[in-house]
Coordinates of C-alpha atoms in Angstrom, one line a residue:
M143 CA 171.2 74.0 69.5
D144 CA 170.8 75.8 72.8
M145 CA 170.7 79.2 71.1
T146 CA 168.2 78.0 68.5
V147 CA 165.8 76.8 71.2
R148 CA 166.2 80.0 73.2
G149 CA 165.4 81.9 70.0
D150 CA 162.3 79.8 69.4
Y151 CA 161.1 80.4 72.9
T152 CA 161.6 84.2 72.7
A153 CA 159.8 84.3 69.3
A154 CA 156.9 82.3 70.6
T155 CA 156.6 84.5 73.7
Q156 CA 156.7 87.7 71.7
E157 CA 154.1 86.4 69.2
M158 CA 151.8 85.5 72.1
R159 CA 152.2 88.9 73.6
H160 CA 151.5 90.6 70.2
R161 CA 148.4 88.5 69.7
L162 CA 147.2 89.3 73.2
E163 CA 147.7 93.0 72.7
S164 CA 145.9 92.9 69.4
K165 CA 142.9 91.0 70.9
Q166 CA 142.8 93.4 73.8
R167 CA 142.7 96.4 71.4
E168 CA 140.0 94.8 69.4
L169 CA 137.9 94.0 72.5
S170 CA 138.4 97.5 73.8
V171 CA 137.0 99.0 70.6
K172 CA 134.0 96.6 70.7
N173 CA 133.4 97.3 74.3
T174 CA 133.4 101.0 73.6
L175 CA 130.8 100.5 70.9
R176 CA 128.8 98.3 73.2
A177 CA 128.9 101.0 75.9
A178 CA 127.8 103.6 73.4
Q179 CA 124.9 101.4 72.4
K180 CA 123.9 100.9 76.0
K181 CA 124.1 104.6 76.6
K182 CA 121.7 105.3 73.6
K183 CA 119.4 102.5 74.9
S184 CA 119.5 104.0 78.3
K185 CA 118.5 107.4 76.9
K186 CA 115.6 105.9 75.1
K187 CA 114.5 104.1 78.2
C188 CA 114.4 107.5 80.0
K189 CA 111.7 108.7 77.6
K190 CA 108.3 109.0 79.1
K191 CA 105.5 106.7 77.9
L192 CA 103.0 108.6 75.8
S193 CA 99.5 108.1 77.0
Y194 CA 97.2 108.7 73.9
N195 CA 93.9 107.1 73.3
S196 CA 93.3 107.2 69.5
R197 CA 89.7 105.9 69.9
E198 CA 88.4 108.4 72.4
I199 CA 87.5 111.3 70.1
A200 CA 86.6 109.0 67.2
L201 CA 84.0 107.2 69.5
Q202 CA 82.5 110.5 70.6
L203 CA 82.1 111.7 67.0
T204 CA 80.2 108.5 66.1
Q205 CA 77.8 109.0 69.0
V206 CA 77.1 112.7 68.8
N207 CA 73.9 113.6 66.8
H208 CA 73.5 117.4 67.1
S209 CA 75.7 120.4 66.2
I210 CA 76.1 121.6 69.8
G211 CA 77.5 118.2 70.8
A212 CA 79.7 118.1 67.8
G213 CA 81.1 121.6 68.8
Q214 CA 81.9 120.3 72.2
V215 CA 83.7 117.3 70.8
L216 CA 85.6 119.7 68.5
I217 CA 86.8 121.7 71.5
R218 CA 88.0 118.5 73.2
A219 CA 89.8 117.3 70.1
A220 CA 91.5 120.7 69.7
G221 CA 92.5 120.6 73.4
K222 CA 94.1 117.2 73.0
L223 CA 96.0 118.3 70.0
A224 CA 97.3 121.4 71.9
Q225 CA 98.3 119.1 74.8
L226 CA 100.2 116.8 72.5
Q227 CA 102.1 119.7 71.0
R228 CA 103.1 120.9 74.4
C229 CA 104.3 117.4 75.3
A230 CA 106.3 117.3 72.1
A231 CA 108.0 120.6 72.9
T232 CA 109.4 119.1 76.2
G233 CA 111.4 116.5 74.4
D234 CA 110.5 114.0 77.1
Y235 CA 108.7 111.6 74.8
D236 CA 109.7 109.5 71.8
A237 CA 109.7 111.6 68.7
G238 CA 108.1 109.0 66.5
E239 CA 105.3 108.4 68.9
M240 CA 104.7 112.1 69.2
R241 CA 104.6 112.6 65.4
A242 CA 102.1 109.7 65.0
A243 CA 99.8 111.0 67.8
I244 CA 99.9 114.6 66.6
A245 CA 99.1 113.6 63.0
H246 CA 96.1 111.5 64.3
A247 CA 94.9 114.2 66.6
T248 CA 95.0 116.8 63.8
K249 CA 92.8 114.5 61.7
M250 CA 90.4 114.1 64.6
V251 CA 90.0 117.9 64.8
K252 CA 89.2 117.9 61.0
C253 CA 86.7 115.1 61.5
A254 CA 85.0 116.9 64.4
R255 CA 84.8 120.1 62.3
L256 CA 83.3 118.2 59.4
K257 CA 80.7 116.5 61.7
K258 CA 79.7 119.9 63.2
I259 CA 79.2 121.4 59.7
H260 CA 77.2 118.4 58.5
L261 CA 74.9 118.5 61.6
R262 CA 74.3 122.2 61.2
E263 CA 73.4 121.7 57.6
E264 CA 70.9 118.9 58.5
E265 CA 69.4 121.0 61.3
S266 CA 69.1 124.0 58.9
V267 CA 67.4 121.9 56.2
A268 CA 64.9 120.4 58.7
L269 CA 64.0 123.8 60.1
Q270 CA 63.6 125.4 56.7
K271 CA 61.4 122.7 55.4
K272 CA 59.1 123.0 58.4
K273 CA 58.8 126.7 58.0
N274 CA 58.0 126.6 54.3
N275 CA 55.6 123.7 54.3
K276 CA 53.0 124.7 57.0
T277 CA 49.5 123.8 56.0
N278 CA 46.1 123.3 57.6
D279 CA 45.6 120.1 55.7
I280 CA 46.5 117.3 58.1
E281 CA 46.8 114.7 55.4
K282 CA 49.1 117.0 53.3
E283 CA 51.1 117.8 56.4
L284 CA 51.7 114.2 57.1
E285 CA 52.9 113.7 53.5
I286 CA 55.2 116.7 53.8
Q287 CA 56.7 115.3 57.0
R288 CA 57.2 111.9 55.4
L289 CA 59.0 113.4 52.4
L290 CA 61.1 115.6 54.8
H291 CA 62.0 112.5 56.8
E292 CA 63.2 110.7 53.6
E293 CA 65.2 113.7 52.4
L294 CA 66.9 114.1 55.8
K295 CA 67.5 110.4 56.0
K296 CA 69.4 110.4 52.7
L297 CA 71.4 113.5 53.6
R298 CA 72.3 112.0 57.0
R299 CA 73.4 108.7 55.4
K300 CA 75.6 110.6 53.0
H301 CA 77.1 112.7 55.7
R302 CA 77.7 109.8 58.1
G303 CA 79.4 107.9 55.3
E304 CA 81.8 110.8 54.6
E305 CA 82.5 111.3 58.3
N306 CA 83.1 107.6 59.1
G307 CA 85.3 107.2 56.1
E308 CA 87.6 110.0 57.3
I309 CA 87.6 108.6 60.8
E310 CA 88.5 105.1 59.5
K311 CA 91.3 106.5 57.4
A312 CA 92.8 108.3 60.4
Q313 CA 92.6 105.2 62.6
M314 CA 94.2 103.1 59.9
S315 CA 97.0 105.5 59.3
Y316 CA 97.7 105.7 63.1
S317 CA 97.7 101.9 63.4
L318 CA 100.1 101.6 60.5
R319 CA 102.5 104.1 62.1
Q320 CA 102.4 102.3 65.4
R321 CA 103.1 99.0 63.7
A322 CA 106.0 100.5 61.8
M323 CA 107.5 101.8 65.1
E324 CA 107.1 98.3 66.6
I325 CA 109.0 96.7 63.7
R326 CA 111.8 99.3 64.0
S327 CA 112.1 98.6 67.7
E328 CA 112.3 94.9 67.1
I329 CA 115.0 95.3 64.5
R330 CA 117.1 97.5 66.9
M331 CA 116.7 94.9 69.7
S332 CA 117.8 92.1 67.3
E333 CA 120.9 94.1 66.2
M334 CA 121.8 94.7 69.9
A335 CA 121.4 91.0 70.6
E336 CA 123.6 90.1 67.6
M337 CA 126.3 92.6 68.7
Q338 CA 126.3 91.2 72.2
T339 CA 126.6 87.7 70.9
G340 CA 129.5 88.7 68.6
I341 CA 131.4 90.2 71.5
T342 CA 130.9 87.0 73.6
V343 CA 132.2 84.9 70.7
D344 CA 135.2 87.2 70.3
V345 CA 136.0 86.9 74.0
T346 CA 135.8 83.1 73.9
S347 CA 138.0 83.1 70.8
A348 CA 140.6 85.3 72.5
A349 CA 140.7 83.1 75.6
T350 CA 141.2 80.0 73.4
D351 CA 144.0 81.7 71.5
V352 CA 145.7 82.6 74.7
T353 CA 145.4 79.1 76.0
V354 CA 146.9 77.6 72.8
D355 CA 149.7 80.1 72.7
G356 CA 150.5 79.5 76.4
A357 CA 150.7 75.7 75.7
A358 CA 153.0 76.3 72.7
A359 CA 155.2 78.5 74.8
A360 CA 155.3 75.9 77.6
E361 CA 156.3 73.3 75.1
V362 CA 159.2 75.5 73.9
G363 CA 160.2 76.3 77.4
G364 CA 160.2 72.6 78.2
A365 CA 162.5 72.0 75.3
V366 CA 164.9 74.6 76.6
D367 CA 165.1 73.1 80.1
V368 CA 165.9 69.7 78.7
C369 CA 168.6 71.0 76.4
M370 CA 170.2 73.0 79.1

């Protein structure tokens, strides 16, 4: 009987030791994964915040009303695009944010170029009409000016519609990209929270198992003492 109890005690102790070692290995792996996730997160936090105003050039384009002004906006838009490309080359900024900003800035350059072309066309038409329709008849001159005004009004309406449509598409595309990045960030944060919660549960489970095994071993040990 004494040998049987001793054997039970030894077996229980070994089982407890094996379970503890198994749990420790499991927790070690999970802690390693957790550390790797924290390292990745830390690297992401080190990225600089991109300062890009997507409405700046768009607003300037809607306000400009002559080709010289449109040319100046085009220069500024091209400068912003070049600046973003330089920032992207440093690797200091989030790649997704940079791609979205560069894509938008590229579209703003195209919009500015389109606005400049349209305004030049309007100015050319106005100048040509005035040159070809000079007359000494005041009444006829007023009629010509009225027709010229109506023609330019239609042309400008057509041009502004095209320009605003391109600007709106660029703004919508940029907003959708930004929202997509926000959703991906939320998903990553949720996954990190789930991983941390899982590790906490495993630690609690391991502690509970150790407590139960310790109690079982104590019971066996008590039986040994009594029998001896």
